[in-house]
Short mmCIF file of C-alpha atoms in Angstrom, two decimals:
data_model
loop_
_atom_site.label_atom_id
_atom_site.label_comp_id
_atom_site.label_asym_id
_atom_site.label_seq_id
_atom_site.Cartn_x
_atom_site.Cartn_y
_atom_site.Cartn_z
CA MET A 1 -28.05 41.87 35.31
CA ARG A 2 -24.89 43.60 36.85
CA CYS A 3 -22.72 40.69 35.74
CA LEU A 4 -24.20 40.41 32.37
CA LEU A 5 -23.74 44.15 31.78
CA THR A 6 -20.29 43.93 32.75
CA LEU A 7 -19.58 40.87 30.50
CA LEU A 8 -21.18 42.84 27.66
CA MET A 9 -19.14 45.92 28.08
CA SER A 10 -15.92 43.65 28.46
CA VAL A 11 -16.89 42.06 25.08
CA VAL A 12 -17.42 45.32 23.32
CA SER A 13 -14.10 46.77 24.83
CA PHE A 14 -12.25 43.86 23.65
CA TYR A 15 -13.63 44.18 20.20
CA VAL A 16 -12.93 47.92 20.12
CA PHE A 17 -9.35 47.81 21.52
CA ALA A 18 -8.27 44.45 19.73
CA ASP A 19 -9.03 45.95 16.48
CA ASN A 20 -6.33 48.53 17.14
CA GLU A 21 -3.67 46.17 18.32
CA GLU A 22 -1.71 46.78 15.19
CA LEU A 23 -1.71 50.43 15.65
CA TYR A 24 -0.76 50.13 19.36
CA ARG A 25 2.33 48.04 18.22
CA SER A 26 3.28 50.85 15.81
CA LEU A 27 2.94 53.37 18.46
CA ASP A 28 5.00 51.16 20.91
CA GLU A 29 7.72 51.04 18.38
CA ALA A 30 7.58 54.72 17.76
CA ILE A 31 8.02 55.43 21.40
CA VAL A 32 11.16 53.12 21.57
CA GLN A 33 12.56 54.87 18.73
CA ALA A 34 11.60 58.31 20.15
CA PRO A 35 15.27 59.43 20.73
CA ASP A 36 16.07 58.99 17.11
CA PHE A 37 13.06 61.38 16.12
CA VAL A 38 14.14 63.91 18.53
CA LYS A 39 17.73 63.68 17.31
CA LYS A 40 16.31 64.46 13.62
CA ARG A 41 14.46 67.61 14.84
CA GLU A 42 17.58 68.79 16.83
CA GLN A 43 19.61 68.37 13.63
CA ARG A 44 17.09 70.35 11.82
CA ILE A 45 17.33 73.09 14.48
CA ASP A 46 21.20 72.94 14.58
CA VAL A 47 21.30 73.53 10.79
CA ILE A 48 19.01 76.68 11.14
CA LYS A 49 21.11 78.09 14.00
CA GLN A 50 24.30 77.56 12.09
CA ARG A 51 22.78 79.43 9.13
CA LEU A 52 21.57 82.20 11.53
CA GLN A 53 25.11 82.56 12.72
CA ASN A 54 26.41 83.21 9.23
CA VAL A 55 23.70 85.69 8.06
CA ALA A 56 24.14 89.59 8.65
CA ASN A 57 21.10 90.46 6.59
CA ASP A 58 18.19 91.47 8.95
CA GLU A 59 15.40 90.22 6.41
CA GLU A 60 17.10 86.62 6.22
CA ARG A 61 17.63 86.65 10.15
CA TYR A 62 14.11 87.39 10.61
CA GLN A 63 13.12 84.45 8.55
CA LEU A 64 15.48 82.00 10.02
CA THR A 65 14.38 83.21 13.68
CA CYS A 66 10.75 82.43 12.60
CA ASN A 67 11.81 78.94 11.25
CA LEU A 68 13.38 78.24 14.69
CA PHE A 69 10.28 79.47 16.38
CA ASN A 70 8.24 76.93 14.09
CA GLU A 71 10.53 74.13 15.01
CA TYR A 72 10.37 74.79 18.77
CA MET A 73 6.71 75.83 19.00
CA PRO A 74 5.56 72.05 19.28
CA TYR A 75 8.84 70.93 20.79
CA LYS A 76 10.02 73.34 23.67
CA SER A 77 7.93 76.25 24.65
CA ASP A 78 10.66 78.38 26.35
CA SER A 79 13.09 78.07 23.19
CA ALA A 80 9.89 79.05 21.04
CA ALA A 81 9.13 82.06 23.10
CA LYS A 82 12.91 83.21 23.03
CA TYR A 83 13.22 83.01 19.29
CA ILE A 84 9.72 84.59 18.52
CA TYR A 85 10.80 87.36 20.74
CA GLU A 86 14.01 87.71 18.78
CA ALA A 87 12.00 88.05 15.58
CA ILE A 88 9.70 90.82 17.22
CA LEU A 89 12.87 92.82 17.95
CA LEU A 90 14.11 92.38 14.33
CA ALA A 91 10.63 93.38 12.97
CA GLU A 92 10.74 96.43 15.41
CA LYS A 93 14.31 97.21 14.00
CA ARG A 94 13.19 97.02 10.43
CA GLY A 95 10.11 99.14 11.17
CA ASN A 96 7.78 96.40 9.23
CA LYS A 97 4.34 96.60 10.83
CA SER A 98 3.01 93.67 9.32
CA GLN A 99 6.04 91.52 10.55
CA LEU A 100 5.78 93.07 13.91
CA CYS A 101 2.02 92.40 14.22
CA HIS A 102 2.44 88.74 12.95
CA THR A 103 5.10 87.91 15.27
CA ARG A 104 3.62 89.57 18.34
CA SER A 105 0.28 87.54 17.44
CA LEU A 106 2.35 84.31 17.33
CA LEU A 107 3.75 85.07 20.73
CA ALA A 108 0.37 85.61 22.11
CA PHE A 109 -0.85 82.41 20.53
CA LEU A 110 2.11 80.51 22.44
CA CYS A 111 1.19 82.28 25.78
CA SER A 112 -2.47 81.18 25.40
CA SER A 113 -1.40 77.73 24.36
CA THR A 114 0.74 77.41 27.49
CA GLY A 115 -2.02 78.80 29.84
CA GLN A 116 -0.60 82.34 30.09
CA TYR A 117 -3.83 84.09 29.21
CA VAL A 118 -3.18 87.50 30.80
CA GLU A 119 0.17 87.81 29.01
CA SER A 120 -1.66 86.75 25.75
CA LYS A 121 -4.24 89.47 26.19
CA GLN A 122 -1.65 92.15 27.19
CA ILE A 123 0.37 91.46 24.12
CA LEU A 124 -2.80 91.61 21.75
CA ASP A 125 -4.18 94.46 23.37
CA SER A 126 -0.91 96.36 22.88
CA THR A 127 -0.51 95.42 19.07
CA ASP A 128 -1.06 98.09 16.48
CA ILE A 129 -2.98 96.30 13.43
CA SER A 130 -3.26 99.64 11.30
CA GLY A 131 -1.99 99.07 7.94
CA VAL A 132 -0.82 95.35 8.23
CA ASP A 133 -1.28 92.91 5.59
CA ARG A 134 -4.02 90.25 5.37
CA GLU A 135 -1.69 87.39 6.71
CA ALA A 136 -0.71 89.30 9.77
CA LEU A 137 -4.35 90.49 10.40
CA GLY A 138 -5.49 86.85 10.06
CA GLN A 139 -3.00 85.71 12.62
CA PHE A 140 -4.06 88.54 14.96
CA TYR A 141 -7.58 87.60 14.93
CA LYS A 142 -6.58 83.90 15.20
CA SER A 143 -4.59 84.55 18.41
CA LEU A 144 -7.64 86.65 19.87
CA ALA A 145 -10.07 83.82 18.99
CA HIS A 146 -7.58 81.08 20.44
CA VAL A 147 -7.09 82.95 23.79
CA TYR A 148 -10.90 83.55 24.38
CA GLY A 149 -11.54 79.93 23.25
CA GLU A 150 -9.17 78.73 25.93
CA MET A 151 -10.28 81.06 28.56
CA ALA A 152 -13.92 79.83 27.94
CA TYR A 153 -13.00 76.11 28.09
CA TYR A 154 -11.11 76.52 31.38
CA SER A 155 -13.37 79.02 33.09
CA ASN A 156 -15.85 77.49 35.77
CA ILE A 157 -17.95 80.79 35.84
CA PRO A 158 -20.97 80.48 33.50
CA LYS A 159 -21.23 84.11 32.76
CA LEU A 160 -17.59 84.53 31.91
CA LYS A 161 -17.50 81.31 29.86
CA ASN A 162 -20.53 82.61 27.58
CA GLU A 163 -18.73 86.20 27.43
CA PHE A 164 -15.67 84.41 26.41
CA PHE A 165 -17.18 82.08 23.77
CA ALA A 166 -18.99 85.26 22.44
CA LYS A 167 -15.67 86.95 21.94
CA GLN A 168 -14.25 83.76 20.31
CA ASP A 169 -17.26 83.88 17.82
CA GLU A 170 -16.79 87.54 17.20
CA TYR A 171 -13.04 87.04 16.25
CA THR A 172 -13.71 84.03 14.26
CA GLU A 173 -16.25 86.10 12.07
CA LYS A 174 -13.46 88.39 11.27
CA ILE A 175 -11.13 85.52 10.51
CA TYR A 176 -13.79 84.32 8.09
CA GLU A 177 -13.61 87.73 6.26
CA ILE A 178 -9.77 87.55 6.02
CA LEU A 179 -8.68 84.01 5.55
CA PRO A 180 -9.68 82.02 2.36
CA PRO A 181 -12.19 79.13 2.81
CA SER A 182 -9.36 76.71 2.05
CA HIS A 183 -7.27 77.80 4.93
CA ASP A 184 -7.14 75.17 7.65
CA PHE A 185 -7.91 77.63 10.56
CA TYR A 186 -10.97 78.47 8.65
CA LEU A 187 -11.98 74.93 8.18
CA GLN A 188 -11.20 74.15 11.83
CA ARG A 189 -13.34 76.88 13.11
CA LYS A 190 -16.16 75.60 10.96
CA GLU A 191 -15.69 71.99 12.03
CA GLN A 192 -15.86 73.22 15.82
CA GLU A 193 -19.03 75.23 15.00
CA CYS A 194 -20.70 72.15 13.47
CA TYR A 195 -19.62 70.15 16.59
CA LYS A 196 -21.01 72.46 18.96
CA LYS A 197 -24.25 72.32 17.19
CA GLY A 198 -24.18 68.59 17.12
CA ASP A 199 -23.97 68.53 13.25
CA ILE A 200 -21.69 65.48 13.25
CA GLU A 201 -21.75 64.98 9.45
CA GLY A 202 -20.85 68.58 8.89
CA ALA A 203 -17.92 68.51 11.28
CA LEU A 204 -16.71 65.17 9.41
CA ARG A 205 -17.10 66.95 6.06
CA TYR A 206 -14.80 69.82 7.21
CA ASN A 207 -12.64 67.43 8.75
CA ASP A 208 -12.31 65.47 5.49
CA LYS A 209 -11.22 68.69 3.63
CA ARG A 210 -8.68 69.38 6.27
CA LEU A 211 -7.13 65.89 5.92
CA GLU A 212 -6.77 66.52 2.13
CA ASN A 213 -4.67 69.51 2.76
CA VAL A 214 -2.14 67.95 5.18
CA SER A 215 0.57 65.28 4.81
CA PRO A 216 -0.06 61.95 6.63
CA ASP A 217 3.28 62.28 8.29
CA SER A 218 3.05 65.87 9.56
CA HIS A 219 2.28 67.46 12.98
CA GLU A 220 -0.77 69.23 11.33
CA PHE A 221 -2.08 65.73 10.58
CA ALA A 222 -1.93 64.79 14.15
CA ILE A 223 -3.91 67.81 15.13
CA VAL A 224 -6.69 67.15 12.31
CA ALA A 225 -6.81 63.49 13.46
CA PHE A 226 -7.38 64.58 17.02
CA TYR A 227 -10.30 66.75 16.12
CA ARG A 228 -11.64 63.77 14.10
CA THR A 229 -11.52 61.68 17.03
CA MET A 230 -13.83 64.03 19.02
CA ASP A 231 -16.24 64.06 16.05
CA LEU A 232 -16.32 60.31 15.69
CA ARG A 233 -16.70 59.80 19.59
CA MET A 234 -19.68 62.43 19.53
CA ALA A 235 -21.08 60.34 16.28
CA GLY A 236 -21.27 57.03 18.34
CA ARG A 237 -18.28 55.37 16.51
CA PRO A 238 -15.81 54.38 19.41
CA LYS A 239 -13.61 52.09 17.28
CA GLU A 240 -12.93 54.54 14.53
CA ALA A 241 -12.47 57.42 17.11
CA LEU A 242 -9.80 55.24 18.90
CA SER A 243 -7.93 54.40 15.73
CA TRP A 244 -7.77 58.08 14.81
CA LEU A 245 -6.50 58.95 18.23
CA THR A 246 -3.90 56.27 18.01
CA LYS A 247 -2.87 57.58 14.52
CA SER A 248 -2.67 61.07 15.85
CA ALA A 249 -0.34 59.97 18.80
CA ILE A 250 1.90 58.08 16.48
CA CYS A 251 2.28 61.08 14.12
CA ASP A 252 3.09 63.18 17.27
CA VAL A 253 5.90 60.70 18.26
CA HIS A 254 7.45 60.54 14.91
CA ASN A 255 7.54 64.26 14.64
CA ALA A 256 9.14 64.61 18.32
CA VAL A 257 6.09 66.77 19.31
CA MET A 258 6.27 67.47 23.01
CA ASP A 259 2.99 69.52 23.30
CA GLN A 260 0.80 66.62 22.59
CA GLY A 261 -2.64 65.80 23.81
CA SER A 262 -3.55 62.52 21.80
CA LEU A 263 -1.15 60.24 23.87
CA TRP A 264 -2.36 61.11 27.30
CA GLU A 265 -6.06 61.18 26.28
CA LEU A 266 -5.41 57.60 24.72
CA ALA A 267 -3.72 56.56 27.91
CA ASN A 268 -6.95 57.72 29.85
CA LEU A 269 -9.28 55.76 27.49
CA LEU A 270 -7.03 52.47 27.85
CA SER A 271 -6.84 52.83 31.80
CA GLN A 272 -10.63 52.95 31.98
CA GLU A 273 -10.67 49.76 29.85
CA GLY A 274 -8.19 47.95 32.11
CA GLN A 275 -5.24 48.05 29.98
CA LEU A 276 -3.09 49.58 32.81
CA GLU A 277 0.25 48.39 31.71
CA ARG A 278 0.04 50.09 28.29
CA ALA A 279 -1.65 53.05 29.70
CA ARG A 280 1.14 53.41 32.28
CA VAL A 281 3.87 53.28 29.44
CA TYR A 282 1.86 55.96 27.26
CA ILE A 283 1.19 58.30 30.25
CA ASN A 284 4.69 58.14 31.64
CA PHE A 285 6.10 59.00 28.06
CA ALA A 286 3.65 61.81 27.70
CA TRP A 287 4.61 63.08 31.21
CA GLU A 288 8.22 63.18 29.98
CA CYS A 289 7.09 65.13 26.79
CA ALA A 290 5.42 67.57 28.91
CA ASN A 291 8.47 68.18 31.04
CA THR A 292 10.61 68.64 27.85
CA TYR A 293 7.98 71.13 26.59
CA SER A 294 8.12 72.94 29.94
CA THR A 295 4.80 74.17 30.45
CA HIS A 296 2.88 74.21 33.92
CA MET A 297 -0.38 73.76 32.15
CA ARG A 298 0.37 70.43 30.30
CA SER A 299 1.67 69.16 33.68
CA TRP A 300 -1.40 70.22 35.44
CA GLN A 301 -3.65 68.55 32.77
CA ILE A 302 -1.60 65.42 32.83
CA SER A 303 -1.20 64.92 36.49
CA PRO A 304 -4.80 63.81 37.21
CA ILE A 305 -4.47 60.99 34.60
CA LEU A 306 -1.00 59.95 35.70
CA SER A 307 -2.25 59.83 39.30
CA SER A 308 -5.23 57.80 38.45
CA ILE A 309 -3.43 55.52 36.21
CA ASP A 310 -0.71 54.98 38.96
CA ARG A 311 -3.47 54.39 41.55
CA GLN A 312 -5.12 51.79 39.44
CA TYR A 313 -1.86 50.10 38.60
CA GLN A 314 -0.83 50.06 42.23
CA ASN A 315 -4.25 48.60 43.12
CA GLU A 316 -3.78 45.94 40.48
CA ILE A 317 -0.39 45.04 41.92
CA GLU A 318 -1.80 44.87 45.22
CA HIS A 319 -4.62 42.67 43.89
CA THR A 320 -2.23 40.49 42.11
CA ASN A 321 0.09 40.16 45.10
CA SER A 322 -3.07 39.06 47.02
CA MET A 323 -4.02 36.42 44.59
CA LEU A 324 -0.30 35.29 44.58
CA THR A 325 -0.26 34.91 48.23
CA ASN A 326 -3.51 32.86 48.12
CA MET A 327 -2.23 30.84 45.31
CA THR A 328 1.06 30.21 47.29
CA ILE A 329 -0.89 28.94 50.25
CA ALA A 330 -2.98 26.64 47.89
CA VAL A 331 0.12 25.30 46.14
CA SER A 332 1.64 24.55 49.57
CA ILE A 333 -1.24 22.58 50.63
CA LEU A 334 -1.16 20.86 47.42
CA LEU A 335 2.49 20.05 47.85
CA LEU A 336 1.98 18.75 51.30
CA ILE A 337 -0.71 16.26 49.89
CA LEU A 338 1.65 15.53 47.00
CA ALA A 339 4.34 14.71 49.56
CA VAL A 340 2.23 12.22 51.48
CA LEU A 341 1.19 10.65 48.13
CA LEU A 342 4.78 10.31 47.02
CA LEU A 343 5.70 8.65 50.25
CA TYR A 344 2.92 6.08 49.76
CA GLU A 345 3.99 5.48 46.09
CA TYR A 346 7.49 4.95 47.19
CA ARG A 347 6.70 2.29 49.65
CA ARG A 348 4.58 0.50 46.98
CA ARG A 349 7.48 0.98 44.43
CA ARG A 350 9.92 -0.53 46.69
CA GLN A 351 7.74 -3.69 47.27
CA LEU A 352 7.34 -3.93 43.56
CA LYS A 353 11.09 -3.47 42.83
CA GLU A 354 11.83 -6.44 45.15
CA ALA A 355 9.54 -8.65 43.33
CA HIS A 356 10.79 -7.51 40.06
CA ASN A 357 14.42 -7.87 40.69
CA GLU A 358 14.53 -11.59 39.74
CA LEU A 359 12.28 -10.92 36.87
CA SER A 360 14.81 -8.20 35.87
CA GLU A 361 17.69 -10.48 35.81
CA LYS A 362 16.04 -12.93 33.53
CA ASN A 363 14.96 -10.32 31.23
CA ALA A 364 18.49 -8.93 31.23
CA GLN A 365 19.79 -12.20 30.04
CA THR A 366 17.05 -12.45 27.38
CA LYS A 367 17.60 -8.88 26.27
CA SER A 368 21.28 -9.72 26.02
CA LEU A 369 20.58 -12.70 23.67
CA ASN A 370 18.28 -10.56 21.61
CA GLU A 371 20.68 -7.68 21.32
CA GLU A 372 23.15 -10.08 19.94
CA LEU A 373 20.73 -11.51 17.65
CA LEU A 374 19.44 -7.98 16.44
CA GLN A 375 23.30 -7.07 15.71
CA ALA A 376 23.65 -10.21 13.84
CA ASN A 377 20.56 -9.47 11.66
CA LEU A 378 21.72 -5.98 11.05
CA ALA A 379 24.87 -7.03 9.91
CA LEU A 380 23.36 -9.44 7.43
CA ASP A 381 20.93 -6.79 6.18
CA ASP A 382 23.82 -4.50 5.72
CA THR A 383 25.71 -7.20 3.73
CA ASN A 384 22.59 -7.91 1.59
CA ARG A 385 22.22 -4.18 0.98
CA GLN A 386 25.85 -4.06 -0.16
CA LEU A 387 25.43 -7.04 -2.35
CA LYS A 388 22.37 -5.89 -4.16
CA THR A 389 23.92 -2.59 -4.79
CA LEU A 390 27.30 -4.53 -6.28
CA ILE A 391 24.95 -6.86 -8.32
CA SER A 392 23.02 -3.75 -9.72
CA GLN A 393 26.17 -1.91 -10.53
CA LEU A 394 27.64 -5.02 -12.20
CA ASN A 395 24.45 -5.66 -14.13
CA GLU A 396 24.57 -2.11 -15.36
CA GLN A 397 28.30 -2.17 -16.27
CA THR A 398 27.62 -5.41 -18.03
CA ARG A 399 24.80 -3.76 -19.96
CA VAL A 400 26.80 -0.95 -20.88
CA LYS A 401 29.86 -2.98 -21.94
CA GLU A 402 27.60 -5.26 -24.21
CA VAL A 403 25.98 -2.20 -25.87
CA TYR A 404 29.26 -0.30 -26.33
CA VAL A 405 31.26 -3.30 -27.38
CA GLY A 406 28.70 -3.89 -30.15
CA ARG A 407 28.98 -0.10 -31.18
CA PHE A 408 32.57 -0.14 -30.93
CA MET A 409 32.82 -3.36 -33.34
CA SER A 410 30.22 -1.50 -35.76
CA LEU A 411 32.16 1.74 -35.78
CA CYS A 412 35.56 -0.01 -36.41
CA SER A 413 33.98 -1.86 -39.13
CA ASP A 414 32.50 1.34 -40.67
CA TYR A 415 35.99 3.01 -40.26
CA ILE A 416 37.86 0.27 -42.02
CA ASP A 417 35.32 0.58 -45.00
CA LYS A 418 35.77 4.23 -45.08
CA ILE A 419 39.63 4.19 -44.73
CA ASP A 420 39.40 1.64 -47.71
CA ASP A 421 37.04 3.80 -49.61
CA PHE A 422 39.42 7.02 -49.10
CA ARG A 423 42.31 4.91 -50.25
CA LYS A 424 40.62 3.74 -53.53
CA ARG A 425 39.61 7.60 -54.10
CA VAL A 426 43.29 8.59 -53.52
CA ASN A 427 44.64 5.91 -55.58
CA ARG A 428 42.32 6.89 -58.53
CA MET A 429 43.18 10.47 -58.16
CA VAL A 430 47.04 9.67 -58.40
CA LYS A 431 46.54 7.68 -61.32
CA GLY A 432 44.48 10.47 -62.93
CA ARG A 433 47.08 12.92 -61.86
CA GLU A 434 44.25 14.89 -60.05
CA TYR A 435 47.07 16.43 -57.65
CA GLU A 436 45.26 19.65 -57.05
CA GLU A 437 41.92 17.96 -56.23
CA LEU A 438 44.09 15.40 -54.00
CA TYR A 439 45.77 18.25 -52.27
CA ARG A 440 42.45 20.17 -51.68
CA LEU A 441 40.91 16.82 -50.32
CA THR A 442 43.72 16.13 -47.82
CA LYS A 443 44.12 19.70 -46.67
CA SER A 444 40.40 20.18 -45.66
CA THR A 445 39.28 19.30 -42.23
CA ASP A 446 35.86 18.69 -43.46
CA MET A 447 36.08 15.04 -43.31
CA LYS A 448 37.46 15.13 -39.74
CA THR A 449 34.59 17.36 -38.52
CA GLN A 450 32.11 15.06 -40.17
CA GLU A 451 33.71 11.88 -38.67
CA ILE A 452 33.51 13.78 -35.14
CA GLU A 453 29.97 14.74 -35.80
CA ASP A 454 29.17 11.00 -36.67
CA LEU A 455 31.00 9.79 -33.54
CA CYS A 456 29.01 12.02 -31.38
CA ALA A 457 25.74 11.20 -32.91
CA ASN A 458 26.50 7.42 -32.59
CA PHE A 459 27.48 8.20 -28.91
CA ASP A 460 24.44 10.17 -28.37
CA ASN A 461 22.16 7.53 -29.81
CA ALA A 462 23.79 4.54 -27.78
CA PHE A 463 23.67 6.50 -24.48
CA LEU A 464 20.30 7.66 -24.72
CA HIS A 465 19.05 4.07 -25.38
CA LEU A 466 20.90 2.97 -22.33
CA PHE A 467 19.80 5.90 -20.26
CA PRO A 468 16.35 7.05 -21.95
CA ASN A 469 15.51 9.25 -18.89
CA PHE A 470 18.97 10.94 -18.45
CA ILE A 471 18.01 14.36 -19.94
CA SER A 472 15.03 14.88 -17.62
CA ASP A 473 16.90 13.49 -14.49
CA PHE A 474 19.69 15.67 -15.42
CA ASN A 475 17.56 18.76 -15.69
CA ALA A 476 16.01 17.89 -12.18
CA LEU A 477 19.43 18.51 -10.52
CA LEU A 478 19.37 22.15 -12.15
CA ARG A 479 17.52 25.24 -11.17
CA PRO A 480 14.49 25.88 -13.42
CA GLU A 481 15.95 28.93 -15.31
CA GLU A 482 19.13 26.80 -15.98
CA GLN A 483 17.25 23.72 -17.62
CA ILE A 484 19.02 22.52 -20.88
CA GLU A 485 17.25 22.02 -24.17
CA VAL A 486 18.33 19.24 -26.57
CA PRO A 487 18.82 19.87 -30.16
CA GLY A 488 16.61 16.95 -31.20
CA GLU A 489 15.45 13.30 -30.23
CA TYR A 490 18.57 11.02 -29.41
CA LYS A 491 20.77 14.04 -29.32
CA LEU A 492 22.79 15.59 -26.75
CA ASN A 493 24.65 18.97 -26.75
CA THR A 494 28.19 19.27 -25.56
CA THR A 495 27.19 19.89 -21.99
CA LEU A 496 25.19 16.85 -21.80
CA ARG A 497 27.73 14.80 -23.51
CA ILE A 498 30.53 15.75 -20.95
CA PHE A 499 28.21 14.64 -18.08
CA ALA A 500 27.07 11.48 -19.86
CA LEU A 501 30.80 10.56 -20.00
CA ILE A 502 31.01 11.30 -16.34
CA ARG A 503 27.82 8.99 -15.80
CA LEU A 504 29.91 6.19 -17.64
CA GLY A 505 32.76 6.63 -15.14
CA ILE A 506 35.08 8.93 -17.44
CA ASP A 507 35.37 11.85 -15.09
CA ASP A 508 38.95 12.98 -15.91
CA SER A 509 38.82 16.28 -17.84
CA SER A 510 41.91 15.32 -20.10
CA ARG A 511 40.01 12.14 -21.35
CA ILE A 512 36.84 13.97 -21.87
CA ALA A 513 38.62 16.62 -23.67
CA LYS A 514 40.57 14.10 -25.91
CA PHE A 515 37.17 12.15 -26.70
CA LEU A 516 35.16 15.46 -27.52
CA HIS A 517 38.23 17.28 -29.23
CA TYR A 518 38.00 20.11 -26.98
CA SER A 519 40.65 21.78 -24.71
CA VAL A 520 40.78 20.86 -21.08
CA ASN A 521 40.12 24.23 -19.89
CA THR A 522 37.10 24.22 -22.00
CA ILE A 523 35.85 20.91 -20.38
CA TYR A 524 36.66 22.42 -16.95
CA ASN A 525 34.69 25.59 -17.66
CA TYR A 526 31.56 23.60 -18.82
CA ARG A 527 31.78 21.53 -15.45
CA ALA A 528 32.12 24.55 -13.40
CA ARG A 529 29.18 26.47 -15.08
CA VAL A 530 26.80 23.60 -14.66
CA LYS A 531 27.81 23.05 -10.93
CA GLY A 532 27.09 26.59 -10.39
CA ALA A 533 23.44 26.16 -11.76
CA ALA A 534 22.68 23.06 -9.52
CA ILE A 535 19.91 23.13 -7.08
CA THR A 536 22.13 21.06 -4.76
CA ARG A 537 25.67 21.58 -3.22
CA ARG A 538 28.37 21.77 -5.75
CA ASP A 539 30.59 19.22 -4.11
CA ASP A 540 28.07 16.28 -4.57
CA PHE A 541 26.65 17.14 -7.84
CA GLU A 542 28.60 14.92 -10.03
CA THR A 543 27.98 12.07 -7.64
CA ARG A 544 24.37 12.54 -8.07
CA VAL A 545 25.01 12.50 -11.90
CA LYS A 546 26.72 9.31 -11.73
CA ASN A 547 23.71 7.74 -9.89
CA ILE A 548 21.14 8.80 -12.41
CA GLY A 549 19.41 5.65 -13.69
CA MET A 550 20.40 3.31 -10.89
#
């Protein structure tokens, strides 16, 4: 039963943790990039400090000092205390009671967050709240509720614990009277009340409202996600709880937050499930963050987890070393057995080698003869292939020549008839003294244009009868968006005519230009543009064109 229970727990743990593997990878990447995130926060701090040096107005200095406190609050507690104390001095200097109450309350909140409960109570007890605005009063009661909540949580004396919780509830009620219901601290306290009562659905509803009010990449999101983790764990939904805890840790790392609880809690859970290597990385990073934040309380909280993980890690190393020693002994025995077997095999092979020597000599002679015969056959096959290629090319050239000789004779006959008709027409005009019409006829280039069009049409028709698949084969060499459309059946455009002539072996641009009545530069530009649209390398494009139809 114990083995079965252990196996069942392992399966459940694997399902829960494996589902979060992508989140773990994101957290691992964030930890690697942590120095960059710290650098961004330091840059923001430097900008505020630079502005503070150049400001003489006390109101602006007060606001900038509070901004520095907000930047340092989750980052470095000692620096946060320094700047909130400067803000207190500025508020005292200006005689602004609300600002003085607000900043003293922030200092008290910082003290209670770092375990300085006595200092926090002294600051709050000596703070005058008469006549302050609602924002300052809300922060004052918020700090009181926080310090009593922290004291109650860490107290081991039941009576004091109950008294502190009662004080926390008392000041929480005052907060409800001051803060609007949409305020995050108002919703946080409501969520905690539901959590204490065991009303998990109510706690999650308040948490949903808090999530709506925070940016997914902010420090506030990490805090709300941490509270959601506790709600989901109580609701018996460990997989979701672990996902939100990991999201909270990722957000803390992205924001260079050093006062973080999510990461070391995640390390604790992972160590309990046997993921010691990852837990060790996370707890070490959390420890470094706690040292940067500079508070003994966080170190005190992390130390037991760090020690536990380190102890488990050392035990795992010892167990691994023990297994490695046992495996080394087993491998040594196996190697000894293998050595004996190899010696036996060596002797057998030696005997076989002597028996095969004579056969090998005969085989070598036979092999030599076979190789000579094979080389002869290969040479003959190569000769046959070359011969077949030459015959194919010769047949094609013969076919092309026959077709074009016939076309040439027909065209020549047609041109002789046209020249004779033109001679007769000119003769009639001269006899009839139609000099103006004769001048207009001989001046116009329409006749030349028409003859060029007829020549091209004749060429297109003859070529496409010789190579009926030329257009589709040519387009197959081009990218889809560069495909060429023809103006009609048995018709080519200028681009296709250029490469049709190349297919017939006329690849000189000057000869192509003369045939088509274009400039050499125009022909060169056509060829270059089409090569640029090819799906193959430019260098062998025209070679592929010449092989179309073969």
